[in-house]
mmCIF file of C-alpha atoms and ligand atoms in Angstrom:
data_model
loop_
_atom_site.group_PDB
_atom_site.id
_atom_site.type_symbol
_atom_site.label_atom_id
_atom_site.label_comp_id
_atom_site.label_asym_id
_atom_site.label_seq_id
_atom_site.Cartn_x
_atom_site.Cartn_y
_atom_site.Cartn_z
ATOM 1 C CA MET A 1 -19.407 -21.608 1.644
ATOM 2 C CA ASN A 2 -20.111 -17.940 1.008
ATOM 3 C CA ALA A 3 -17.846 -15.707 -1.073
ATOM 4 C CA ALA A 4 -16.397 -13.826 1.917
ATOM 5 C CA ALA A 5 -15.398 -17.052 3.659
ATOM 6 C CA SER A 6 -13.759 -18.459 0.540
ATOM 7 C CA ASP A 7 -11.873 -15.175 0.018
ATOM 8 C CA GLU A 8 -10.603 -15.436 3.601
ATOM 9 C CA LEU A 9 -9.417 -19.022 3.072
ATOM 10 C CA LEU A 10 -7.655 -18.020 -0.138
ATOM 11 C CA ARG A 11 -6.084 -15.057 1.631
ATOM 12 C CA GLU A 12 -4.611 -17.318 4.303
ATOM 13 C CA ARG A 13 -3.178 -19.649 1.676
ATOM 14 C CA VAL A 14 -1.579 -16.756 -0.187
ATOM 15 C CA ILE A 15 -0.106 -15.371 3.036
ATOM 16 C CA GLY A 16 1.537 -18.764 3.581
ATOM 17 C CA ILE A 17 2.834 -19.053 0.014
ATOM 18 C CA ALA A 18 4.022 -15.468 -0.423
ATOM 19 C CA GLY A 19 5.439 -15.337 3.116
ATOM 20 C CA ALA A 20 7.647 -18.352 2.366
ATOM 21 C CA VAL A 21 9.475 -16.563 -0.480
ATOM 22 C CA ALA A 22 13.145 -16.269 0.507
ATOM 23 C CA ASP A 23 15.082 -13.028 0.581
ATOM 24 C CA PRO A 24 17.440 -13.270 -2.434
ATOM 25 C CA GLU A 25 20.338 -11.729 -0.525
ATOM 26 C CA ILE A 26 19.903 -13.539 2.811
ATOM 27 C CA PRO A 27 18.275 -16.791 1.685
ATOM 28 C CA VAL A 28 17.792 -18.196 5.209
ATOM 29 C CA LEU A 29 15.170 -15.519 5.836
ATOM 30 C CA THR A 30 11.715 -15.541 4.330
ATOM 31 C CA ILE A 31 9.933 -12.302 3.576
ATOM 32 C CA ALA A 32 7.554 -13.151 6.442
ATOM 33 C CA ASP A 33 10.560 -13.386 8.821
ATOM 34 C CA LEU A 34 11.812 -10.038 7.547
ATOM 35 C CA GLY A 35 8.480 -8.294 7.828
ATOM 36 C CA VAL A 36 8.633 -7.389 4.124
ATOM 37 C CA LEU A 37 5.274 -9.075 3.464
ATOM 38 C CA ARG A 38 2.849 -6.397 4.575
ATOM 39 C CA ASP A 39 -0.597 -7.675 3.613
ATOM 40 C CA VAL A 40 -2.644 -9.812 1.265
ATOM 41 C CA ALA A 41 -6.055 -8.748 0.018
ATOM 42 C CA VAL A 42 -8.451 -11.030 -1.847
ATOM 43 C CA ASP A 43 -11.551 -9.789 -3.584
ATOM 44 C CA GLY A 44 -13.600 -12.336 -5.515
ATOM 45 C CA GLY A 45 -10.517 -14.366 -6.355
ATOM 46 C CA ARG A 46 -8.409 -11.327 -7.317
ATOM 47 C CA ILE A 47 -5.248 -11.361 -5.222
ATOM 48 C CA GLU A 48 -3.186 -8.344 -4.235
ATOM 49 C CA VAL A 49 0.030 -8.824 -2.257
ATOM 50 C CA SER A 50 1.585 -5.781 -0.549
ATOM 51 C CA ILE A 51 5.278 -5.691 0.231
ATOM 52 C CA THR A 52 7.406 -2.965 1.771
ATOM 53 C CA PRO A 53 11.082 -2.234 1.057
ATOM 54 C CA THR A 54 13.668 -2.601 3.803
ATOM 55 C CA TYR A 55 15.911 0.093 2.250
ATOM 56 C CA SER A 56 15.026 2.698 -0.373
ATOM 57 C CA GLY A 57 17.498 1.304 -2.874
ATOM 58 C CA CYS A 58 17.067 -2.369 -2.003
ATOM 59 C CA PRO A 59 17.732 -4.138 -5.325
ATOM 60 C CA ALA A 60 16.045 -7.292 -4.006
ATOM 61 C CA MET A 61 12.531 -5.818 -4.172
ATOM 62 C CA ASN A 62 11.993 -6.461 -7.904
ATOM 63 C CA MET A 63 13.240 -10.016 -7.462
ATOM 64 C CA ILE A 64 10.959 -10.580 -4.462
ATOM 65 C CA ALA A 65 7.912 -9.297 -6.366
ATOM 66 C CA LEU A 66 8.693 -11.644 -9.258
ATOM 67 C CA GLU A 67 9.143 -14.625 -6.945
ATOM 68 C CA ILE A 68 5.812 -13.937 -5.247
ATOM 69 C CA GLU A 69 4.074 -13.935 -8.640
ATOM 70 C CA VAL A 70 5.773 -17.190 -9.586
ATOM 71 C CA ALA A 71 5.012 -18.920 -6.267
ATOM 72 C CA VAL A 72 1.336 -17.936 -6.195
ATOM 73 C CA GLU A 73 0.868 -18.882 -9.843
ATOM 74 C CA ALA A 74 2.650 -22.213 -9.324
ATOM 75 C CA ALA A 75 0.130 -23.010 -6.577
ATOM 76 C CA GLY A 76 -2.613 -22.689 -9.188
ATOM 77 C CA LEU A 77 -4.079 -19.517 -7.716
ATOM 78 C CA GLY A 78 -3.564 -17.274 -10.734
ATOM 79 C CA ARG A 79 -1.304 -14.262 -11.066
ATOM 80 C CA PRO A 80 -1.420 -11.870 -8.103
ATOM 81 C CA ALA A 81 -0.874 -8.131 -8.302
ATOM 82 C CA VAL A 82 2.187 -7.173 -6.217
ATOM 83 C CA ARG A 83 2.143 -3.668 -4.836
ATOM 84 C CA THR A 84 4.896 -1.821 -2.983
ATOM 85 C CA VAL A 85 3.725 0.183 0.007
ATOM 86 C CA LEU A 86 5.922 2.732 1.760
ATOM 87 C CA SER A 87 3.801 3.619 4.753
ATOM 88 C CA PRO A 88 4.236 2.778 7.563
ATOM 89 C CA ALA A 89 7.946 2.507 6.855
ATOM 90 C CA TRP A 90 9.719 -0.753 7.574
ATOM 91 C CA THR A 91 12.131 -0.796 10.489
ATOM 92 C CA THR A 92 14.313 -3.597 11.806
ATOM 93 C CA ASP A 93 11.749 -4.059 14.593
ATOM 94 C CA TRP A 94 9.487 -5.638 11.963
ATOM 95 C CA MET A 95 11.796 -8.639 11.833
ATOM 96 C CA SER A 96 10.282 -11.603 13.688
ATOM 97 C CA GLU A 97 11.945 -13.406 16.609
ATOM 98 C CA THR A 98 12.296 -16.460 14.346
ATOM 99 C CA GLY A 99 13.946 -14.273 11.752
ATOM 100 C CA ARG A 100 16.410 -12.851 14.277
ATOM 101 C CA ARG A 101 17.331 -16.354 15.466
ATOM 102 C CA LYS A 102 17.803 -17.631 11.890
ATOM 103 C CA LEU A 103 19.967 -14.631 11.095
ATOM 104 C CA LYS A 104 22.250 -15.299 14.066
ATOM 105 C CA ASP A 105 22.483 -19.029 13.258
ATOM 106 C CA TYR A 106 23.497 -17.996 9.729
ATOM 107 C CA GLY A 107 26.388 -15.944 11.169
ATOM 108 C CA ILE A 108 24.887 -12.465 10.836
ATOM 109 C CA ALA A 109 24.412 -10.420 14.007
ATOM 110 C CA PRO A 110 20.749 -9.358 14.197
ATOM 111 C CA PRO A 111 19.901 -5.662 14.560
ATOM 112 C CA ALA A 112 19.621 -4.222 18.061
ATOM 113 C CA ARG A 113 15.985 -3.928 19.084
ATOM 114 C CA ALA A 114 14.265 -0.558 19.255
ATOM 115 C CA ALA A 115 17.632 1.176 19.224
ATOM 116 C CA GLY A 116 15.982 4.387 18.122
ATOM 117 C CA ARG A 117 18.095 7.149 16.716
ATOM 118 C CA ARG A 118 21.633 6.794 17.957
ATOM 119 C CA ALA A 119 23.741 9.824 18.655
ATOM 120 C CA LEU A 120 25.756 10.659 15.560
ATOM 121 C CA PHE A 121 29.076 9.453 16.912
ATOM 122 C CA GLY A 122 27.585 7.374 19.692
ATOM 123 C CA ALA A 123 29.136 4.037 20.537
ATOM 124 C CA GLU A 124 27.456 0.854 19.365
ATOM 125 C CA THR A 125 28.040 -2.555 20.866
ATOM 126 C CA VAL A 126 27.254 -5.528 18.687
ATOM 127 C CA PRO A 127 27.858 -8.968 20.215
ATOM 128 C CA CYS A 128 29.819 -11.386 18.013
ATOM 129 C CA ALA A 129 27.464 -13.486 15.878
ATOM 130 C CA ARG A 130 29.675 -16.546 16.509
ATOM 131 C CA CYS A 131 30.847 -16.478 20.119
ATOM 132 C CA ASN A 132 28.649 -13.732 21.641
ATOM 133 C CA SER A 133 31.678 -11.816 22.894
ATOM 134 C CA ALA A 134 30.978 -8.118 23.414
ATOM 135 C CA ASP A 135 34.588 -7.291 22.549
ATOM 136 C CA THR A 136 33.979 -6.380 18.903
ATOM 137 C CA GLU A 137 34.793 -3.512 16.553
ATOM 138 C CA LYS A 138 33.319 -2.069 13.386
ATOM 139 C CA LEU A 139 35.465 -2.478 10.266
ATOM 140 C CA ALA A 140 33.200 -0.894 7.659
ATOM 141 C CA GLU A 141 29.889 0.949 7.811
ATOM 142 C CA PHE A 142 28.811 -0.512 4.464
ATOM 143 C CA ALA A 143 29.409 -4.157 3.678
ATOM 144 C CA SER A 144 28.308 -6.814 1.200
ATOM 145 C CA THR A 145 24.771 -5.444 0.901
ATOM 146 C CA SER A 146 23.340 -2.065 1.814
ATOM 147 C CA CYS A 147 21.593 -3.500 4.881
ATOM 148 C CA LYS A 148 24.783 -4.827 6.487
ATOM 149 C CA ALA A 149 27.944 -3.495 8.140
ATOM 150 C CA LEU A 150 31.186 -5.435 8.594
ATOM 151 C CA TRP A 151 32.402 -6.089 12.156
ATOM 152 C CA ARG A 152 35.248 -8.078 13.710
ATOM 153 C CA CYS A 153 35.329 -10.031 16.957
ATOM 154 C CA LYS A 154 38.423 -9.442 19.071
ATOM 155 C CA THR A 155 37.827 -12.620 21.096
ATOM 156 C CA CYS A 156 37.428 -15.262 18.381
ATOM 157 C CA LEU A 157 39.130 -13.017 15.775
ATOM 158 C CA GLU A 158 36.484 -13.733 13.120
ATOM 159 C CA PRO A 159 34.893 -11.029 10.956
ATOM 160 C CA PHE A 160 31.100 -11.044 10.839
ATOM 161 C CA ASP A 161 28.232 -9.196 9.165
ATOM 162 C CA TYR A 162 25.872 -7.066 11.210
ATOM 163 C CA PHE A 163 22.338 -6.383 9.968
ATOM 164 C CA LYS A 164 22.214 -2.629 10.525
ATOM 165 C CA CYS A 165 19.592 -1.136 12.723
ATOM 166 C CA HIS A 166 17.073 0.961 10.791
ATOM 167 C CA MET B 1 15.367 8.424 -34.122
ATOM 168 C CA THR B 2 15.532 10.052 -30.735
ATOM 169 C CA ALA B 3 13.029 10.037 -27.901
ATOM 170 C CA ARG B 4 11.060 13.202 -27.412
ATOM 171 C CA SER B 5 11.469 15.102 -24.147
ATOM 172 C CA LEU B 6 8.693 15.151 -21.591
ATOM 173 C CA ILE B 7 6.481 18.132 -21.077
ATOM 174 C CA ILE B 8 5.736 18.363 -17.392
ATOM 175 C CA GLU B 9 2.974 20.093 -15.546
ATOM 176 C CA GLU B 10 4.969 21.396 -12.614
ATOM 177 C CA THR B 11 2.414 21.924 -9.891
ATOM 178 C CA PRO B 12 4.043 22.861 -6.567
ATOM 179 C CA LEU B 13 3.896 19.263 -5.301
ATOM 180 C CA VAL B 14 5.277 17.772 -8.537
ATOM 181 C CA LEU B 15 8.064 20.357 -8.528
ATOM 182 C CA TYR B 16 8.828 19.645 -4.873
ATOM 183 C CA CYS B 17 9.174 15.910 -5.546
ATOM 184 C CA LEU B 18 11.253 16.438 -8.679
ATOM 185 C CA ARG B 19 13.668 18.776 -6.897
ATOM 186 C CA ARG B 20 14.393 16.246 -4.158
ATOM 187 C CA ALA B 21 14.406 13.327 -6.578
ATOM 188 C CA ASP B 22 16.861 15.142 -8.876
ATOM 189 C CA ASP B 23 19.203 15.882 -5.936
ATOM 190 C CA ALA B 24 19.207 12.195 -5.071
ATOM 191 C CA LEU B 25 19.545 10.914 -8.650
ATOM 192 C CA ILE B 26 22.365 13.242 -9.666
ATOM 193 C CA LEU B 27 24.345 12.845 -6.438
ATOM 194 C CA GLY B 28 23.751 9.092 -6.575
ATOM 195 C CA HIS B 29 25.003 9.067 -10.167
ATOM 196 C CA ARG B 30 28.156 10.922 -9.112
ATOM 197 C CA LEU B 31 28.772 8.363 -6.351
ATOM 198 C CA SER B 32 28.236 5.517 -8.798
ATOM 199 C CA GLU B 33 31.144 6.905 -10.862
ATOM 200 C CA TRP B 34 33.420 5.755 -8.019
ATOM 201 C CA CYS B 35 32.375 2.140 -8.471
ATOM 202 C CA GLY B 36 35.576 0.223 -9.149
ATOM 203 C CA HIS B 37 37.736 3.306 -8.427
ATOM 204 C CA GLY B 38 37.422 3.686 -4.647
ATOM 205 C CA PRO B 39 40.640 4.185 -2.659
ATOM 206 C CA THR B 40 40.023 0.921 -0.767
ATOM 207 C CA LEU B 41 37.612 -1.956 -1.283
ATOM 208 C CA GLU B 42 35.535 -0.976 1.774
ATOM 209 C CA GLU B 43 35.293 2.604 0.574
ATOM 210 C CA ASP B 44 34.396 1.537 -2.953
ATOM 211 C CA MET B 45 31.472 -0.421 -1.483
ATOM 212 C CA ALA B 46 30.478 2.391 0.846
ATOM 213 C CA LEU B 47 30.297 4.923 -1.996
ATOM 214 C CA SER B 48 28.345 2.491 -4.193
ATOM 215 C CA ASN B 49 25.952 1.681 -1.350
ATOM 216 C CA MET B 50 25.335 5.340 -0.653
ATOM 217 C CA GLY B 51 24.703 5.870 -4.353
ATOM 218 C CA LEU B 52 22.192 3.033 -4.226
ATOM 219 C CA ASP B 53 20.399 4.586 -1.233
ATOM 220 C CA LEU B 54 20.076 7.837 -3.156
ATOM 221 C CA LEU B 55 18.875 6.083 -6.300
ATOM 222 C CA GLY B 56 16.198 4.356 -4.197
ATOM 223 C CA GLN B 57 15.084 7.659 -2.720
ATOM 224 C CA ALA B 58 14.952 9.152 -6.218
ATOM 225 C CA ARG B 59 12.806 6.279 -7.490
ATOM 226 C CA SER B 60 10.250 6.665 -4.693
ATOM 227 C CA LEU B 61 10.049 10.407 -5.290
ATOM 228 C CA TYR B 62 9.773 10.129 -9.089
ATOM 229 C CA SER B 63 7.051 7.488 -8.728
ATOM 230 C CA TYR B 64 5.121 9.750 -6.426
ATOM 231 C CA ALA B 65 5.594 12.733 -8.768
ATOM 232 C CA ALA B 66 4.188 10.570 -11.574
ATOM 233 C CA ASP B 67 1.130 9.681 -9.447
ATOM 234 C CA VAL B 68 0.559 13.312 -8.521
ATOM 235 C CA GLU B 69 1.048 14.616 -12.048
ATOM 236 C CA GLY B 70 -1.292 11.881 -13.279
ATOM 237 C CA ARG B 71 -0.434 12.295 -16.957
ATOM 238 C CA GLY B 72 1.149 8.930 -17.529
ATOM 239 C CA ALA B 73 4.760 9.922 -16.790
ATOM 240 C CA THR B 74 6.919 7.251 -15.154
ATOM 241 C CA GLU B 75 9.975 7.350 -12.918
ATOM 242 C CA ASP B 76 12.107 6.357 -15.927
ATOM 243 C CA GLY B 77 10.549 9.078 -18.057
ATOM 244 C CA TYR B 78 11.535 11.760 -15.565
ATOM 245 C CA ALA B 79 15.094 10.458 -15.399
ATOM 246 C CA TYR B 80 15.680 9.753 -19.084
ATOM 247 C CA LEU B 81 13.506 12.169 -21.014
ATOM 248 C CA ARG B 82 13.950 15.538 -19.403
ATOM 249 C CA GLU B 83 16.281 18.209 -20.748
ATOM 250 C CA GLU B 84 19.016 19.724 -18.638
ATOM 251 C CA ARG B 85 16.869 22.825 -18.050
ATOM 252 C CA GLN B 86 14.063 20.647 -16.669
ATOM 253 C CA TYR B 87 16.344 19.161 -14.022
ATOM 254 C CA ARG B 88 15.862 20.806 -10.634
ATOM 255 C CA ASN B 89 18.782 19.482 -8.616
ATOM 256 C CA LEU B 90 21.062 21.513 -6.390
ATOM 257 C CA LEU B 91 24.268 22.668 -8.068
ATOM 258 C CA LEU B 92 26.081 20.919 -5.211
ATOM 259 C CA ALA B 93 24.854 17.509 -6.377
ATOM 260 C CA GLU B 94 26.305 17.847 -9.893
ATOM 261 C CA GLN B 95 29.789 18.970 -8.827
ATOM 262 C CA PRO B 96 32.433 16.569 -10.091
ATOM 263 C CA ASN B 97 33.930 13.932 -7.829
ATOM 264 C CA GLY B 98 37.363 15.601 -7.929
ATOM 265 C CA ASP B 99 39.728 13.884 -5.543
ATOM 266 C CA PHE B 100 38.368 11.752 -2.711
ATOM 267 C CA ALA B 101 38.337 14.803 -0.402
ATOM 268 C CA GLN B 102 36.033 16.697 -2.756
ATOM 269 C CA THR B 103 33.607 13.764 -2.951
ATOM 270 C CA ILE B 104 33.603 13.585 0.850
ATOM 271 C CA ALA B 105 33.098 17.344 1.299
ATOM 272 C CA ARG B 106 30.155 17.287 -1.144
ATOM 273 C CA GLN B 107 28.639 14.255 0.597
ATOM 274 C CA PHE B 108 29.156 15.715 4.060
ATOM 275 C CA PHE B 109 27.540 19.061 3.243
ATOM 276 C CA TYR B 110 24.584 17.364 1.564
ATOM 277 C CA ALA B 111 24.112 14.646 4.200
ATOM 278 C CA ALA B 112 24.281 17.168 7.060
ATOM 279 C CA PHE B 113 21.372 18.932 5.332
ATOM 280 C CA ALA B 114 19.395 15.901 4.118
ATOM 281 C CA ASP B 115 19.569 14.248 7.530
ATOM 282 C CA LEU B 116 17.807 17.257 9.082
ATOM 283 C CA PHE B 117 15.509 17.743 6.110
ATOM 284 C CA TRP B 118 14.147 14.202 5.989
ATOM 285 C CA ARG B 119 13.881 13.956 9.757
ATOM 286 C CA ALA B 120 11.661 17.046 9.725
ATOM 287 C CA MET B 121 9.698 15.696 6.749
ATOM 288 C CA THR B 122 8.676 12.583 8.709
ATOM 289 C CA SER B 123 5.885 14.763 10.108
ATOM 290 C CA SER B 124 4.734 16.029 6.688
ATOM 291 C CA ALA B 125 0.955 16.181 6.242
ATOM 292 C CA ASP B 126 1.518 14.330 2.971
ATOM 293 C CA ASP B 127 1.520 10.614 3.895
ATOM 294 C CA THR B 128 3.675 9.486 0.976
ATOM 295 C CA LEU B 129 6.322 12.142 1.552
ATOM 296 C CA ALA B 130 6.290 11.276 5.275
ATOM 297 C CA ALA B 131 6.810 7.587 4.442
ATOM 298 C CA ILE B 132 9.676 8.363 2.044
ATOM 299 C CA ALA B 133 11.145 10.580 4.772
ATOM 300 C CA CYS B 134 11.034 7.736 7.321
ATOM 301 C CA LYS B 135 13.334 5.653 5.120
ATOM 302 C CA SER B 136 15.510 8.489 3.874
ATOM 303 C CA GLU B 137 16.312 10.026 7.251
ATOM 304 C CA LYS B 138 17.859 6.795 8.494
ATOM 305 C CA GLU B 139 19.888 6.391 5.327
ATOM 306 C CA MET B 140 21.107 9.970 5.448
ATOM 307 C CA ALA B 141 22.114 9.575 9.103
ATOM 308 C CA TYR B 142 24.505 6.844 7.937
ATOM 309 C CA HIS B 143 25.806 9.006 5.103
ATOM 310 C CA LEU B 144 26.390 11.837 7.538
ATOM 311 C CA ARG B 145 28.257 9.678 10.009
ATOM 312 C CA HIS B 146 30.360 8.100 7.289
ATOM 313 C CA SER B 147 31.312 11.349 5.566
ATOM 314 C CA ALA B 148 31.896 13.226 8.842
ATOM 315 C CA GLU B 149 34.323 10.524 9.980
ATOM 316 C CA TRP B 150 36.275 10.964 6.740
ATOM 317 C CA VAL B 151 36.322 14.762 7.039
ATOM 318 C CA ILE B 152 37.865 14.310 10.498
ATOM 319 C CA ARG B 153 40.308 11.600 9.452
ATOM 320 C CA LEU B 154 41.561 13.568 6.443
ATOM 321 C CA GLY B 155 41.486 16.994 8.100
ATOM 322 C CA ASP B 156 43.304 15.756 11.198
ATOM 323 C CA GLY B 157 45.593 13.474 9.167
ATOM 324 C CA THR B 158 48.790 14.286 7.280
ATOM 325 C CA GLY B 159 49.800 17.689 5.922
ATOM 326 C CA GLU B 160 48.752 16.536 2.451
ATOM 327 C CA SER B 161 45.347 15.175 3.497
ATOM 328 C CA HIS B 162 44.664 18.281 5.608
ATOM 329 C CA ALA B 163 45.471 20.614 2.716
ATOM 330 C CA ARG B 164 43.280 18.636 0.298
ATOM 331 C CA MET B 165 40.353 18.427 2.703
ATOM 332 C CA GLN B 166 40.567 22.167 3.388
ATOM 333 C CA ALA B 167 40.650 22.901 -0.347
ATOM 334 C CA ALA B 168 37.655 20.630 -0.933
ATOM 335 C CA VAL B 169 35.621 22.306 1.811
ATOM 336 C CA ALA B 170 36.431 25.691 0.265
ATOM 337 C CA ALA B 171 35.557 24.477 -3.254
ATOM 338 C CA MET B 172 32.132 23.129 -2.247
ATOM 339 C CA TRP B 173 31.193 25.892 0.169
ATOM 340 C CA SER B 174 29.512 28.318 -2.242
ATOM 341 C CA PHE B 175 27.072 25.576 -3.317
ATOM 342 C CA THR B 176 25.673 25.029 0.185
ATOM 343 C CA GLY B 177 23.433 28.108 0.394
ATOM 344 C CA GLU B 178 21.077 26.821 -2.286
ATOM 345 C CA MET B 179 19.996 23.957 -0.016
ATOM 346 C CA PHE B 180 18.070 26.443 2.126
ATOM 347 C CA ALA B 181 16.453 28.412 -0.699
ATOM 348 C CA MET B 182 12.654 28.460 -0.936
ATOM 349 C CA ASP B 183 10.316 29.947 -3.508
ATOM 350 C CA ASP B 184 6.562 30.616 -3.697
ATOM 351 C CA ALA B 185 5.780 27.073 -4.825
ATOM 352 C CA GLU B 186 7.439 25.710 -1.696
ATOM 353 C CA ARG B 187 5.858 28.302 0.580
ATOM 354 C CA GLU B 188 2.437 27.178 -0.606
ATOM 355 C CA LEU B 189 3.242 23.608 0.422
ATOM 356 C CA ILE B 190 4.731 24.758 3.727
ATOM 357 C CA GLU B 191 1.443 26.471 4.541
ATOM 358 C CA GLN B 192 -0.372 23.208 3.846
ATOM 359 C CA GLY B 193 1.986 21.345 6.182
ATOM 360 C CA LYS B 194 3.248 19.146 3.324
ATOM 361 C CA ALA B 195 6.675 20.758 3.053
ATOM 362 C CA ILE B 196 8.878 22.120 5.788
ATOM 363 C CA ASP B 197 10.324 25.551 6.313
ATOM 364 C CA LEU B 198 14.033 25.239 5.499
ATOM 365 C CA GLY B 199 15.005 28.397 7.393
ATOM 366 C CA PRO B 200 15.122 26.798 10.847
ATOM 367 C CA LEU B 201 17.326 23.945 9.537
ATOM 368 C CA ARG B 202 20.165 26.313 8.788
ATOM 369 C CA ASP B 203 21.322 26.692 12.401
ATOM 370 C CA GLY B 204 21.355 22.947 12.958
ATOM 371 C CA TRP B 205 23.304 22.438 9.735
ATOM 372 C CA ARG B 206 25.869 25.096 10.648
ATOM 373 C CA ALA B 207 26.264 23.594 14.128
ATOM 374 C CA THR B 208 26.978 20.108 12.733
ATOM 375 C CA VAL B 209 29.341 21.445 10.087
ATOM 376 C CA SER B 210 31.270 23.687 12.464
ATOM 377 C CA ASP B 211 31.594 20.896 15.084
ATOM 378 C CA VAL B 212 32.966 18.446 12.557
ATOM 379 C CA LEU B 213 35.303 20.966 10.908
ATOM 380 C CA ARG B 214 36.648 22.034 14.303
ATOM 381 C CA THR B 215 37.301 18.404 15.291
ATOM 382 C CA ALA B 216 38.980 17.958 11.911
ATOM 383 C CA THR B 217 41.236 21.006 12.594
ATOM 384 C CA LEU B 218 39.774 22.642 9.476
ATOM 385 C CA ASP B 219 38.649 26.243 9.052
ATOM 386 C CA MET B 220 35.006 26.989 8.407
ATOM 387 C CA PRO B 221 34.862 29.137 5.245
ATOM 388 C CA ALA B 222 33.883 32.720 6.044
ATOM 389 C CA SER B 223 32.440 33.643 2.653
ATOM 390 C CA SER B 224 28.694 34.190 2.549
ATOM 391 C CA TRP B 225 28.482 34.533 -1.249
ATOM 392 C CA MET B 226 26.443 31.608 -2.554
ATOM 393 C CA GLN B 227 25.692 30.245 -6.040
ATOM 394 C CA GLN B 228 22.139 29.373 -7.005
ATOM 395 C CA GLY B 229 20.261 28.270 -10.093
ATOM 396 C CA GLY B 230 19.818 24.505 -10.003
ATOM 397 C CA ARG B 231 16.344 24.637 -8.479
ATOM 398 C CA ALA B 232 15.222 26.774 -11.444
ATOM 399 C CA GLY B 233 16.979 24.613 -14.050
ATOM 400 C CA ARG B 234 20.069 26.798 -14.509
ATOM 401 C CA HIS B 235 23.009 24.454 -14.223
ATOM 402 C CA GLY B 236 26.756 24.551 -14.536
ATOM 403 C CA GLU B 237 28.665 22.862 -17.330
ATOM 404 C CA TYR B 238 28.607 19.498 -15.570
ATOM 405 C CA LEU B 239 24.970 18.425 -15.679
ATOM 406 C CA GLY B 240 24.823 18.183 -19.468
ATOM 407 C CA HIS B 241 27.705 15.720 -19.434
ATOM 408 C CA ILE B 242 26.040 13.636 -16.713
ATOM 409 C CA LEU B 243 22.784 13.521 -18.682
ATOM 410 C CA ALA B 244 24.586 12.601 -21.902
ATOM 411 C CA GLU B 245 25.833 9.479 -20.152
ATOM 412 C CA LEU B 246 22.667 8.817 -18.152
ATOM 413 C CA GLN B 247 20.214 9.299 -21.035
ATOM 414 C CA HIS B 248 22.147 8.210 -24.110
ATOM 415 C CA LEU B 249 20.664 4.724 -24.362
ATOM 416 C CA GLN B 250 17.020 5.709 -23.881
ATOM 417 C CA ARG B 251 17.389 8.703 -26.209
ATOM 418 C CA SER B 252 18.963 6.611 -28.973
ATOM 419 C CA TYR B 253 16.806 3.515 -28.510
ATOM 420 C CA PRO B 254 13.516 4.742 -26.991
ATOM 421 C CA GLY B 255 11.962 2.198 -24.667
ATOM 422 C CA ALA B 256 14.932 -0.197 -24.845
ATOM 423 C CA ALA B 257 14.642 -2.845 -22.147
ATOM 424 C CA TRP B 258 16.456 -6.004 -21.143
HETATM 425 ZN ZN1 LIG C 1 33.553 -13.961 18.379
#
């Protein structure tokens, strides 16, 4: 097998291993589901993993980088370099369909797709993550983590988290 | 032993990054002072989250400044090892939290500006600044919506909340002009398409502010006298106290880590 082909095989393995790292704040999602894993480059056995932050101040990024290093090393592939890339910027549209489904099953309403830039005081409708009712209201713009808002369902009366659209 | 201050080669691009990073760091630090003191649990979390957004923006900008300067400085070095006179933040950002109304007025005036600023910067010819802008403009849109809703709720609330909100708007007003100030260093970057001309943002900012204040039954201040100095490192009495708290550990124990 030539060097380029073995690099490509290694790259695919690393994509699988790094992509399976869970988001520390929403552990049902992997960084592949989230779209945080941007790319893996392999050059003669040297591995570089690129990740992109969801939010500027996301405190999970350092943890994610560390867990990628640990997972790749544990697979016997050596220590990868983990690089943070900012461009193109992550948006909620980078989240996979699988990721959106897992999020909803976990009780968090997934972000509206391609919502674009909403009017400043424009109305949002977020269906209840539990019963799908559209009769919901926002309780707080900022909730348990910076990527979520707190909503309440007026049909089933349960509060739920909403992964904000960015 | 104390850590020595950084000597910085302030090329126009480094200066541009440091100015915006300092705005975000200092305002974010002010918001973090509310942590555990917010009027309600939701508001405590909102203020902390907004502080975290700003800290994230500051980190990206400091990191980029370090790359551009290319002399081995780090984001931490810029934050911990610069003197007060080397800080380039807007005077608005360092104003004390005051009562909740003053914090909201400060946040509203800044967010109404930063929302427009970062949205325009998404088309910067500098790829890194454009990428930072793509994240920041969305975050600042949330800050704007959040603070504007509070301005309206307090302004159009009780006699007490109206009076406090009006006083806060008046107290912060003279610090808003500096947001639109430009110097030769910035003009050079504007010509290269890396920075944006702040002049045209002023009308949009005034329109947002006057709409919100009108809805809030508050008067728009008429005074056009504005304070400046932060961009050139001339600060009020507050920044030194912020830096004493922010830098104490790294100054006393250089390189301390945990
Ligand atoms: Zn429901």
